[in-house]
């Protein structure tokens, strides 16, 4: 049938309500709108409130007649932190309280915009929200998952049953050697150590709620009709071919944020209003500060949207950065330090030294920061979005992973891709000072060359005929072919 004569397919997108997934799912939504598909993005009321407060996202999407934004409760009280050690409560609440409402939304006609769009034909949901697949199966709508964590960690999730069967898990960190190599994650036998496994593996207890949750997440992936991944073949080809033995239908379409820019540059005649999906107020004054700094001289420091630091860790980083003598731009998120009044405890000499070579903001326009010529390195927690953004920008990394996939990612950054130095499990001022100097001075040329080479691969995969470009085209084609024929 000629596709131009029938109404476009209607895709519902449901991101995990966290900054990283929200960022990438809005980019995906825009890419599908550009492909002429009707898109409904469902976000939690909590996320919606923050988007309204800190972004102009609705203005941007007003340029796409096929786009609509809907909200759903996450079931948590308004003052719940939804981060740090309370992070897992979000998943419990979504499963228990949001699932029935999600089903109601899909089975009522509230998404058809008074009949002007088709009922939902296709669901794209975060793969950590397994209940979306239950609902999709119950009402017979095809579903594809987006995995916003890294493929290398996802591959470890896939292998968890094997690790348990072979006795590699659990191990008791207090008694055992953390540097023992893991043998049952195929393709990583020569470099993946116990300390590089996702953080819940450190609990030493297979019955722990988190271990059970992520074990079932690994099994969850093959229930969907495919997995959309924010990576590209040239970066993760090795891991992707392992994953395809279990989930044959993968769509690696990363770096997503840049695929969107590449598509926009070829398709939209009039520029759209600039927009971010930041859940905090971006402080753009740091861009002017960066303008005053020499080429590749500044280390950018950010631990993303979920990680929290103790006041001791904060002080070690602070002294380490100042002592390194390297200019630094540091994001200290308002809610990211455990313990009150930390600001009043900063010694006067530290404040003075910071004034001379540092700049601190509560939230930065990170993609722009990483693209700024003054940035020479990124001290990061290795959240997957930050990692991919850094790779695209050609910025070498110092890895200080906080939890979950970040521990695996940092090992891949340092040992597989050779794009930086892994500082996991240490947090003392002298190590921080030395590692910053190693990346920014001693081994600068080596890391910069390697990062530039990888960034070139990342740029090429987005061009017409490139791997991510073609995978997006295949996804769009598959959405059309799975559209119900009523
Ligand atoms: N980010 C940002 N400004 C900041 C810090 C982070 O815009 O000051 C963005 C960053 O570009 C990335 C996201 O927040 O897209 C963080 O996602 P990531 O997966 O790296 O880490 P998470 O926050 O999930 O731990």
GROMACS .gro file of C-alpha atoms and ligand atoms in nm:
model
  511
    1UNK     CA    1   0.000   0.000   0.000
    2UNK     CA    2   0.121   0.351  -0.075
    3UNK     CA    3   0.235   0.494   0.259
    4UNK     CA    4   0.174   0.853   0.155
    5UNK     CA    5  -0.203   0.798   0.142
    6UNK     CA    6  -0.250   0.658   0.491
    7UNK     CA    7  -0.212   0.846   0.818
    8UNK     CA    8   0.135   0.812   0.968
    9UNK     CA    9   0.208   0.553   1.233
   10UNK     CA   10   0.168   0.667   1.593
   11UNK     CA   11   0.457   0.586   1.828
   12UNK     CA   12   0.441   0.622   2.205
   13UNK     CA   13   0.774   0.690   2.377
   14UNK     CA   14   0.812   0.634   2.751
   15UNK     CA   15   1.150   0.737   2.897
   16UNK     CA   16   1.281   0.635   3.236
   17UNK     CA   17   1.224   0.950   3.444
   18UNK     CA   18   1.590   1.045   3.482
   19UNK     CA   19   1.800   1.311   3.310
   20UNK     CA   20   2.008   1.085   3.082
   21UNK     CA   21   1.715   0.880   2.943
   22UNK     CA   22   1.494   1.191   2.912
   23UNK     CA   23   1.766   1.362   2.707
   24UNK     CA   24   1.811   1.076   2.467
   25UNK     CA   25   1.439   0.991   2.431
   26UNK     CA   26   1.348   1.347   2.335
   27UNK     CA   27   1.619   1.333   2.069
   28UNK     CA   28   1.473   1.008   1.943
   29UNK     CA   29   1.123   1.161   1.947
   30UNK     CA   30   1.245   1.447   1.732
   31UNK     CA   31   1.417   1.210   1.490
   32UNK     CA   32   1.091   1.018   1.445
   33UNK     CA   33   0.895   1.342   1.397
   34UNK     CA   34   1.143   1.437   1.125
   35UNK     CA   35   1.069   1.101   0.962
   36UNK     CA   36   0.698   1.198   0.947
   37UNK     CA   37   0.580   0.975   1.233
   38UNK     CA   38   0.325   1.090   1.494
   39UNK     CA   39   0.487   1.077   1.835
   40UNK     CA   40   0.346   1.089   2.189
   41UNK     CA   41   0.606   1.121   2.464
   42UNK     CA   42   0.478   1.023   2.808
   43UNK     CA   43   0.678   1.169   3.097
   44UNK     CA   44   0.614   1.157   3.469
   45UNK     CA   45   0.452   1.460   3.629
   46UNK     CA   46   0.774   1.517   3.822
   47UNK     CA   47   0.982   1.535   3.503
   48UNK     CA   48   0.716   1.744   3.330
   49UNK     CA   49   0.725   2.004   3.608
   50UNK     CA   50   1.101   2.038   3.575
   51UNK     CA   51   1.091   2.057   3.196
   52UNK     CA   52   0.837   2.338   3.216
   53UNK     CA   53   1.051   2.517   3.472
   54UNK     CA   54   1.392   2.491   3.306
   55UNK     CA   55   1.339   2.441   2.933
   56UNK     CA   56   1.145   2.567   2.633
   57UNK     CA   57   1.096   2.216   2.503
   58UNK     CA   58   0.731   2.273   2.417
   59UNK     CA   59   0.827   2.569   2.190
   60UNK     CA   60   1.068   2.346   2.008
   61UNK     CA   61   0.818   2.065   1.958
   62UNK     CA   62   0.545   2.308   1.848
   63UNK     CA   63   0.731   2.296   1.517
   64UNK     CA   64   0.629   1.933   1.481
   65UNK     CA   65   0.251   1.898   1.432
   66UNK     CA   66   0.275   1.522   1.491
   67UNK     CA   67   0.421   1.562   1.841
   68UNK     CA   68   0.233   1.558   2.170
   69UNK     CA   69   0.349   1.546   2.532
   70UNK     CA   70   0.146   1.363   2.799
   71UNK     CA   71   0.205   1.308   3.169
   72UNK     CA   72   0.166   1.020   3.412
   73UNK     CA   73   0.228   1.005   3.790
   74UNK     CA   74   0.535   0.818   3.921
   75UNK     CA   75   0.358   0.748   4.250
   76UNK     CA   76   0.622   0.913   4.473
   77UNK     CA   77   0.564   1.215   4.695
   78UNK     CA   78   0.673   1.549   4.545
   79UNK     CA   79   0.965   1.590   4.788
   80UNK     CA   80   1.115   1.244   4.724
   81UNK     CA   81   1.479   1.290   4.603
   82UNK     CA   82   1.461   1.022   4.328
   83UNK     CA   83   1.845   0.998   4.341
   84UNK     CA   84   2.136   0.876   4.556
   85UNK     CA   85   2.042   0.587   4.785
   86UNK     CA   86   1.669   0.640   4.725
   87UNK     CA   87   1.710   0.576   4.354
   88UNK     CA   88   1.565   0.220   4.350
   89UNK     CA   89   1.239   0.335   4.512
   90UNK     CA   90   1.153   0.503   4.185
   91UNK     CA   91   1.145   0.168   4.002
   92UNK     CA   92   0.927   0.006   4.268
   93UNK     CA   93   0.682   0.289   4.255
   94UNK     CA   94   0.666   0.298   3.875
   95UNK     CA   95   0.593  -0.074   3.862
   96UNK     CA   96   0.329  -0.070   4.134
   97UNK     CA   97   0.155   0.262   4.073
   98UNK     CA   98   0.225   0.374   3.718
   99UNK     CA   99   0.162   0.046   3.536
  100UNK     CA  100  -0.221   0.042   3.565
  101UNK     CA  101  -0.243   0.408   3.462
  102UNK     CA  102  -0.017   0.337   3.164
  103UNK     CA  103  -0.258   0.064   3.054
  104UNK     CA  104  -0.558   0.295   3.097
  105UNK     CA  105  -0.392   0.560   2.883
  106UNK     CA  106  -0.327   0.313   2.605
  107UNK     CA  107  -0.672   0.159   2.607
  108UNK     CA  108  -0.867   0.484   2.624
  109UNK     CA  109  -0.883   0.724   2.331
  110UNK     CA  110  -0.701   1.006   2.510
  111UNK     CA  111  -0.395   0.981   2.283
  112UNK     CA  112  -0.578   1.005   1.951
  113UNK     CA  113  -0.622   1.385   1.977
  114UNK     CA  114  -0.997   1.368   1.909
  115UNK     CA  115  -0.949   1.126   1.622
  116UNK     CA  116  -0.684   1.329   1.439
  117UNK     CA  117  -0.421   1.063   1.493
  118UNK     CA  118  -0.424   0.685   1.492
  119UNK     CA  119  -0.435   0.484   1.814
  120UNK     CA  120  -0.084   0.394   1.927
  121UNK     CA  121   0.073   0.150   1.679
  122UNK     CA  122   0.411   0.104   1.839
  123UNK     CA  123   0.572   0.157   2.179
  124UNK     CA  124   0.931   0.258   2.246
  125UNK     CA  125   1.000   0.234   2.619
  126UNK     CA  126   1.304   0.228   2.842
  127UNK     CA  127   1.411  -0.134   2.889
  128UNK     CA  128   1.420  -0.089   3.269
  129UNK     CA  129   1.044  -0.044   3.261
  130UNK     CA  130   0.951  -0.407   3.204
  131UNK     CA  131   0.587  -0.338   3.293
  132UNK     CA  132   0.551  -0.149   2.963
  133UNK     CA  133   0.617  -0.478   2.782
  134UNK     CA  134   0.355  -0.659   2.996
  135UNK     CA  135   0.100  -0.394   2.903
  136UNK     CA  136   0.203  -0.390   2.535
  137UNK     CA  137   0.163  -0.769   2.517
  138UNK     CA  138  -0.171  -0.760   2.697
  139UNK     CA  139  -0.319  -0.519   2.446
  140UNK     CA  140  -0.125  -0.639   2.141
  141UNK     CA  141   0.096  -0.341   2.053
  142UNK     CA  142   0.451  -0.409   1.931
  143UNK     CA  143   0.723  -0.277   2.160
  144UNK     CA  144   1.091  -0.200   2.117
  145UNK     CA  145   1.310  -0.110   2.413
  146UNK     CA  146   1.558   0.173   2.434
  147UNK     CA  147   1.855   0.087   2.651
  148UNK     CA  148   2.006   0.408   2.775
  149UNK     CA  149   2.281   0.230   2.967
  150UNK     CA  150   2.590   0.110   2.782
  151UNK     CA  151   2.591  -0.201   2.564
  152UNK     CA  152   2.901  -0.326   2.750
  153UNK     CA  153   2.708  -0.325   3.078
  154UNK     CA  154   2.397  -0.466   2.914
  155UNK     CA  155   2.611  -0.753   2.796
  156UNK     CA  156   2.717  -0.817   3.156
  157UNK     CA  157   2.345  -0.821   3.253
  158UNK     CA  158   2.287  -1.083   2.983
  159UNK     CA  159   2.568  -1.292   3.131
  160UNK     CA  160   2.461  -1.272   3.498
  161UNK     CA  161   2.297  -1.620   3.505
  162UNK     CA  162   2.620  -1.765   3.361
  163UNK     CA  163   2.834  -1.580   3.617
  164UNK     CA  164   2.619  -1.719   3.897
  165UNK     CA  165   2.616  -2.070   3.754
  166UNK     CA  166   2.994  -2.070   3.718
  167UNK     CA  167   3.038  -1.945   4.076
  168UNK     CA  168   3.194  -1.612   3.973
  169UNK     CA  169   2.911  -1.442   4.159
  170UNK     CA  170   2.867  -1.378   4.441
  171UNK     CA  171   3.210  -1.287   4.573
  172UNK     CA  172   3.279  -1.134   4.908
  173UNK     CA  173   3.464  -0.809   4.842
  174UNK     CA  174   3.588  -0.781   5.197
  175UNK     CA  175   3.778  -1.108   5.175
  176UNK     CA  176   3.856  -1.156   4.809
  177UNK     CA  177   4.085  -1.008   4.549
  178UNK     CA  178   3.910  -0.735   4.352
  179UNK     CA  179   4.144  -0.766   4.055
  180UNK     CA  180   4.055  -1.124   3.968
  181UNK     CA  181   3.956  -1.144   3.600
  182UNK     CA  182   3.599  -1.245   3.514
  183UNK     CA  183   3.582  -1.541   3.275
  184UNK     CA  184   3.214  -1.571   3.188
  185UNK     CA  185   3.143  -1.251   3.000
  186UNK     CA  186   3.251  -1.358   2.650
  187UNK     CA  187   3.478  -1.111   2.474
  188UNK     CA  188   3.599  -0.942   2.794
  189UNK     CA  189   3.804  -1.224   2.951
  190UNK     CA  190   4.133  -1.036   2.928
  191UNK     CA  191   4.041  -0.714   3.101
  192UNK     CA  192   3.713  -0.720   3.297
  193UNK     CA  193   3.784  -0.756   3.670
  194UNK     CA  194   3.554  -0.802   3.966
  195UNK     CA  195   3.592  -0.434   4.045
  196UNK     CA  196   3.462  -0.346   3.697
  197UNK     CA  197   3.133  -0.531   3.731
  198UNK     CA  198   2.812  -0.328   3.782
  199UNK     CA  199   2.801  -0.197   4.138
  200UNK     CA  200   2.528  -0.432   4.265
  201UNK     CA  201   2.769  -0.724   4.211
  202UNK     CA  202   2.962  -0.588   4.511
  203UNK     CA  203   2.675  -0.664   4.745
  204UNK     CA  204   2.787  -1.025   4.779
  205UNK     CA  205   2.428  -1.142   4.815
  206UNK     CA  206   2.237  -1.298   4.528
  207UNK     CA  207   1.905  -1.255   4.706
  208UNK     CA  208   1.947  -0.880   4.730
  209UNK     CA  209   1.662  -0.690   4.566
  210UNK     CA  210   1.900  -0.503   4.333
  211UNK     CA  211   2.071  -0.820   4.209
  212UNK     CA  212   1.732  -0.977   4.138
  213UNK     CA  213   1.614  -0.662   3.963
  214UNK     CA  214   1.909  -0.642   3.724
  215UNK     CA  215   1.917  -1.016   3.662
  216UNK     CA  216   1.558  -0.999   3.545
  217UNK     CA  217   1.646  -0.690   3.340
  218UNK     CA  218   1.896  -0.896   3.142
  219UNK     CA  219   1.628  -1.154   3.071
  220UNK     CA  220   1.379  -0.879   2.993
  221UNK     CA  221   1.558  -0.757   2.680
  222UNK     CA  222   1.467  -1.048   2.455
  223UNK     CA  223   1.092  -0.996   2.524
  224UNK     CA  224   1.088  -0.681   2.311
  225UNK     CA  225   1.103  -0.685   1.932
  226UNK     CA  226   1.434  -0.504   1.932
  227UNK     CA  227   1.671  -0.283   2.128
  228UNK     CA  228   1.759   0.073   2.039
  229UNK     CA  229   2.107   0.161   2.163
  230UNK     CA  230   2.290   0.489   2.196
  231UNK     CA  231   2.613   0.366   2.046
  232UNK     CA  232   2.767   0.300   1.706
  233UNK     CA  233   2.907  -0.009   1.538
  234UNK     CA  234   3.260   0.128   1.512
  235UNK     CA  235   3.275   0.177   1.891
  236UNK     CA  236   3.089  -0.125   2.022
  237UNK     CA  237   3.087  -0.371   1.730
  238UNK     CA  238   3.252  -0.643   1.935
  239UNK     CA  239   2.998  -0.630   2.218
  240UNK     CA  240   2.707  -0.585   1.976
  241UNK     CA  241   2.792  -0.905   1.792
  242UNK     CA  242   2.790  -1.090   2.125
  243UNK     CA  243   2.452  -0.936   2.214
  244UNK     CA  244   2.304  -1.030   1.878
  245UNK     CA  245   2.342  -1.398   1.971
  246UNK     CA  246   2.062  -1.335   2.224
  247UNK     CA  247   1.880  -1.029   2.081
  248UNK     CA  248   1.924  -1.038   1.705
  249UNK     CA  249   1.741  -0.712   1.633
  250UNK     CA  250   1.957  -0.423   1.753
  251UNK     CA  251   1.935  -0.062   1.640
  252UNK     CA  252   2.262   0.114   1.734
  253UNK     CA  253   2.178   0.473   1.638
  254UNK     CA  254   2.423   0.675   1.845
  255UNK     CA  255   2.554   0.920   1.922
  256UNK     CA  256   2.185   1.011   1.932
  257UNK     CA  257   2.231   1.378   2.016
  258UNK     CA  258   2.447   1.426   1.710
  259UNK     CA  259   2.239   1.210   1.478
  260UNK     CA  260   1.958   1.456   1.542
  261UNK     CA  261   2.180   1.753   1.459
  262UNK     CA  262   2.299   1.580   1.143
  263UNK     CA  263   1.940   1.508   1.031
  264UNK     CA  264   1.825   1.860   1.112
  265UNK     CA  265   2.104   2.011   0.910
  266UNK     CA  266   1.985   1.828   0.600
  267UNK     CA  267   1.606   1.851   0.654
  268UNK     CA  268   1.486   2.169   0.824
  269UNK     CA  269   1.507   2.480   0.614
  270UNK     CA  270   1.430   2.718   0.905
  271UNK     CA  271   1.635   2.676   1.223
  272UNK     CA  272   1.436   2.560   1.527
  273UNK     CA  273   1.454   2.739   1.862
  274UNK     CA  274   1.753   2.605   2.059
  275UNK     CA  275   1.629   2.377   2.330
  276UNK     CA  276   1.759   2.140   2.593
  277UNK     CA  277   1.578   1.890   2.813
  278UNK     CA  278   1.773   1.988   3.125
  279UNK     CA  279   1.605   1.920   3.456
  280UNK     CA  280   1.814   2.191   3.626
  281UNK     CA  281   1.875   2.555   3.537
  282UNK     CA  282   2.168   2.571   3.294
  283UNK     CA  283   2.427   2.828   3.395
  284UNK     CA  284   2.560   2.959   3.065
  285UNK     CA  285   2.810   3.200   3.220
  286UNK     CA  286   3.062   2.916   3.211
  287UNK     CA  287   3.073   2.945   2.831
  288UNK     CA  288   3.210   3.301   2.860
  289UNK     CA  289   3.463   3.182   3.119
  290UNK     CA  290   3.572   2.906   2.877
  291UNK     CA  291   3.613   3.162   2.598
  292UNK     CA  292   3.895   3.321   2.799
  293UNK     CA  293   4.092   2.997   2.827
  294UNK     CA  294   4.358   2.857   2.589
  295UNK     CA  295   4.299   2.559   2.360
  296UNK     CA  296   4.250   2.226   2.544
  297UNK     CA  297   4.363   2.373   2.875
  298UNK     CA  298   4.056   2.311   3.095
  299UNK     CA  299   3.939   1.993   3.265
  300UNK     CA  300   3.558   1.973   3.285
  301UNK     CA  301   3.429   1.797   3.598
  302UNK     CA  302   3.077   1.658   3.629
  303UNK     CA  303   2.923   1.353   3.792
  304UNK     CA  304   2.588   1.369   3.616
  305UNK     CA  305   2.238   1.391   3.754
  306UNK     CA  306   2.215   1.111   4.011
  307UNK     CA  307   2.553   1.073   4.185
  308UNK     CA  308   2.601   1.228   4.527
  309UNK     CA  309   2.934   1.300   4.701
  310UNK     CA  310   3.008   1.292   5.071
  311UNK     CA  311   3.166   1.609   5.208
  312UNK     CA  312   3.495   1.418   5.247
  313UNK     CA  313   3.493   1.319   4.879
  314UNK     CA  314   3.404   1.675   4.784
  315UNK     CA  315   3.705   1.808   4.974
  316UNK     CA  316   3.942   1.551   4.821
  317UNK     CA  317   3.829   1.646   4.471
  318UNK     CA  318   3.852   2.013   4.552
  319UNK     CA  319   4.208   1.995   4.684
  320UNK     CA  320   4.315   1.755   4.409
  321UNK     CA  321   4.183   1.984   4.136
  322UNK     CA  322   4.332   2.299   4.284
  323UNK     CA  323   4.668   2.129   4.349
  324UNK     CA  324   4.688   2.000   3.991
  325UNK     CA  325   4.732   2.359   3.872
  326UNK     CA  326   4.503   2.284   3.574
  327UNK     CA  327   4.207   2.520   3.512
  328UNK     CA  328   3.880   2.343   3.588
  329UNK     CA  329   3.510   2.391   3.523
  330UNK     CA  330   3.313   2.196   3.784
  331UNK     CA  331   2.942   2.116   3.800
  332UNK     CA  332   2.827   2.086   4.161
  333UNK     CA  333   2.457   2.007   4.132
  334UNK     CA  334   2.255   2.173   4.410
  335UNK     CA  335   2.137   1.839   4.557
  336UNK     CA  336   2.459   1.645   4.500
  337UNK     CA  337   2.644   1.686   4.830
  338UNK     CA  338   2.539   1.469   5.122
  339UNK     CA  339   2.547   1.686   5.430
  340UNK     CA  340   2.423   2.036   5.487
  341UNK     CA  341   2.621   2.360   5.509
  342UNK     CA  342   2.916   2.225   5.315
  343UNK     CA  343   2.957   2.560   5.144
  344UNK     CA  344   3.029   2.745   5.467
  345UNK     CA  345   3.304   2.494   5.552
  346UNK     CA  346   3.524   2.568   5.251
  347UNK     CA  347   3.849   2.721   5.374
  348UNK     CA  348   3.938   3.073   5.254
  349UNK     CA  349   4.262   2.964   5.083
  350UNK     CA  350   4.074   2.700   4.884
  351UNK     CA  351   3.816   2.955   4.776
  352UNK     CA  352   4.092   3.192   4.671
  353UNK     CA  353   4.274   2.926   4.466
  354UNK     CA  354   3.945   2.832   4.301
  355UNK     CA  355   3.884   3.193   4.200
  356UNK     CA  356   4.219   3.193   4.022
  357UNK     CA  357   4.177   2.880   3.810
  358UNK     CA  358   3.836   2.729   3.868
  359UNK     CA  359   3.474   2.796   3.780
  360UNK     CA  360   3.183   2.623   3.953
  361UNK     CA  361   2.825   2.602   3.827
  362UNK     CA  362   2.514   2.419   3.946
  363UNK     CA  363   2.436   2.277   3.600
  364UNK     CA  364   2.609   2.331   3.265
  365UNK     CA  365   2.505   2.306   2.900
  366UNK     CA  366   2.722   1.994   2.883
  367UNK     CA  367   2.712   1.918   2.511
  368UNK     CA  368   2.824   2.274   2.438
  369UNK     CA  369   3.087   2.263   2.709
  370UNK     CA  370   3.239   1.944   2.570
  371UNK     CA  371   3.243   2.095   2.220
  372UNK     CA  372   3.426   2.407   2.342
  373UNK     CA  373   3.788   2.428   2.215
  374UNK     CA  374   3.917   2.513   2.565
  375UNK     CA  375   3.815   2.173   2.703
  376UNK     CA  376   4.103   1.924   2.710
  377UNK     CA  377   3.970   1.657   2.945
  378UNK     CA  378   3.657   1.538   3.126
  379UNK     CA  379   3.661   1.409   3.483
  380UNK     CA  380   3.338   1.210   3.466
  381UNK     CA  381   3.130   0.950   3.649
  382UNK     CA  382   3.093   0.777   3.309
  383UNK     CA  383   2.717   0.785   3.287
  384UNK     CA  384   2.655   0.647   2.941
  385UNK     CA  385   2.527   0.973   2.794
  386UNK     CA  386   2.825   1.166   2.926
  387UNK     CA  387   3.061   0.899   2.794
  388UNK     CA  388   2.910   0.906   2.445
  389UNK     CA  389   2.902   1.287   2.444
  390UNK     CA  390   3.270   1.296   2.539
  391UNK     CA  391   3.363   1.041   2.273
  392UNK     CA  392   3.183   1.242   2.005
  393UNK     CA  393   3.350   1.564   2.119
  394UNK     CA  394   3.693   1.397   2.107
  395UNK     CA  395   3.759   1.473   2.476
  396UNK     CA  396   3.971   1.221   2.674
  397UNK     CA  397   3.833   1.114   3.012
  398UNK     CA  398   3.930   1.060   3.373
  399UNK     CA  399   3.684   0.804   3.503
  400UNK     CA  400   3.542   0.814   3.853
  401UNK     CA  401   3.240   0.583   3.824
  402UNK     CA  402   2.967   0.613   4.087
  403UNK     CA  403   2.744   0.312   4.032
  404UNK     CA  404   2.580   0.060   3.801
  405UNK     CA  405   2.701   0.056   3.438
  406UNK     CA  406   2.953   0.333   3.507
  407UNK     CA  407   3.198   0.081   3.655
  408UNK     CA  408   3.196  -0.123   3.334
  409UNK     CA  409   3.205   0.186   3.112
  410UNK     CA  410   3.516   0.322   3.281
  411UNK     CA  411   3.701  -0.005   3.216
  412UNK     CA  412   3.608   0.010   2.848
  413UNK     CA  413   3.715   0.375   2.828
  414UNK     CA  414   4.058   0.302   2.972
  415UNK     CA  415   4.138  -0.051   2.857
  416UNK     CA  416   3.943  -0.111   2.536
  417UNK     CA  417   3.908   0.228   2.372
  418UNK     CA  418   4.219   0.377   2.539
  419UNK     CA  419   4.044   0.708   2.577
  420UNK     CA  420   4.148   0.792   2.932
  421UNK     CA  421   4.241   0.688   3.283
  422UNK     CA  422   4.026   0.492   3.526
  423UNK     CA  423   4.038   0.618   3.885
  424UNK     CA  424   3.768   0.394   4.028
  425UNK     CA  425   3.780   0.301   4.396
  426UNK     CA  426   4.017   0.583   4.484
  427UNK     CA  427   3.930   0.931   4.603
  428UNK     CA  428   4.229   1.099   4.761
  429UNK     CA  429   4.364   1.438   4.670
  430UNK     CA  430   4.710   1.320   4.561
  431UNK     CA  431   4.569   1.057   4.319
  432UNK     CA  432   4.326   1.313   4.180
  433UNK     CA  433   4.602   1.572   4.134
  434UNK     CA  434   4.832   1.319   3.965
  435UNK     CA  435   4.562   1.174   3.738
  436UNK     CA  436   4.452   1.520   3.622
  437UNK     CA  437   4.812   1.611   3.540
  438UNK     CA  438   4.871   1.278   3.365
  439UNK     CA  439   4.572   1.329   3.136
  440UNK     CA  440   4.612   1.702   3.078
  441UNK     CA  441   4.993   1.726   3.059
  442UNK     CA  442   5.205   1.411   3.076
  443UNK     CA  443   5.004   1.189   2.837
  444UNK     CA  444   4.806   1.466   2.669
  445UNK     CA  445   4.922   1.398   2.315
  446UNK     CA  446   4.859   1.024   2.329
  447UNK     CA  447   4.503   1.062   2.462
  448UNK     CA  448   4.414   1.356   2.242
  449UNK     CA  449   4.521   1.167   1.928
  450UNK     CA  450   4.322   0.860   2.024
  451UNK     CA  451   4.013   1.066   2.115
  452UNK     CA  452   4.033   1.258   1.787
  453UNK     CA  453   4.049   0.932   1.594
  454UNK     CA  454   3.742   0.790   1.772
  455UNK     CA  455   3.549   1.115   1.725
  456UNK     CA  456   3.611   1.083   1.352
  457UNK     CA  457   3.449   0.735   1.355
  458UNK     CA  458   3.157   0.883   1.547
  459UNK     CA  459   3.110   1.158   1.288
  460UNK     CA  460   3.127   0.917   0.997
  461UNK     CA  461   2.859   0.682   1.127
  462UNK     CA  462   2.606   0.968   1.114
  463UNK     CA  463   2.662   1.051   0.749
  464UNK     CA  464   2.436   0.915   0.476
  465UNK     CA  465   2.529   0.548   0.440
  466UNK     CA  466   2.698   0.544   0.783
  467UNK     CA  467   2.604   0.272   1.033
  468UNK     CA  468   2.386   0.477   1.271
  469UNK     CA  469   2.222   0.662   0.981
  470UNK     CA  470   2.123   0.331   0.820
  471UNK     CA  471   2.005   0.179   1.148
  472UNK     CA  472   1.770   0.472   1.204
  473UNK     CA  473   1.630   0.427   0.853
  474UNK     CA  474   1.573   0.059   0.930
  475UNK     CA  475   1.393   0.147   1.255
  476UNK     CA  476   1.161   0.387   1.071
  477UNK     CA  477   1.092   0.124   0.804
  478UNK     CA  478   1.019  -0.137   1.072
  479UNK     CA  479   0.778   0.100   1.249
  480UNK     CA  480   0.588   0.143   0.922
  481UNK     CA  481   0.579  -0.228   0.856
  482UNK     CA  482   0.458  -0.315   1.209
  483UNK     CA  483   0.182  -0.052   1.193
  484UNK     CA  484  -0.157  -0.218   1.238
  485UNK     CA  485  -0.344  -0.257   0.911
  486UNK     CA  486  -0.695  -0.146   1.024
  487LIG     N1  487   2.426   1.709   3.187
  487LIG     C1  488   2.405   1.842   3.157
  487LIG     N2  489   2.462   1.935   3.237
  487LIG     C2  490   2.536   1.904   3.346
  487LIG     C3  491   2.558   1.767   3.375
  487LIG     C4  492   2.501   1.673   3.294
  487LIG     O1  493   2.338   1.876   3.059
  487LIG     O2  494   2.582   1.996   3.414
  487LIG     C5  495   2.363   1.608   3.100
  487LIG     C6  496   2.465   1.532   3.020
  487LIG     O3  497   2.493   1.602   2.901
  487LIG     C7  498   2.399   1.397   3.000
  487LIG     C8  499   2.305   1.384   3.120
  487LIG     O4  500   2.297   1.512   3.181
  487LIG     O5  501   2.322   1.397   2.880
  487LIG     C9  502   2.357   1.288   3.225
  487LIG     O6  503   2.338   1.158   3.181
  487LIG     P1  504   2.444   1.045   3.209
  487LIG     O7  505   2.393   0.921   3.144
  487LIG     O8  506   2.580   1.087   3.171
  487LIG     O9  507   2.448   1.030   3.366
  487LIG     P2  508   2.335   1.015   3.480
  487LIG    O10  509   2.292   1.152   3.511
  487LIG    O11  510   2.225   0.929   3.423
  487LIG    O12  511   2.409   0.952   3.592
   0.00000   0.00000   0.00000
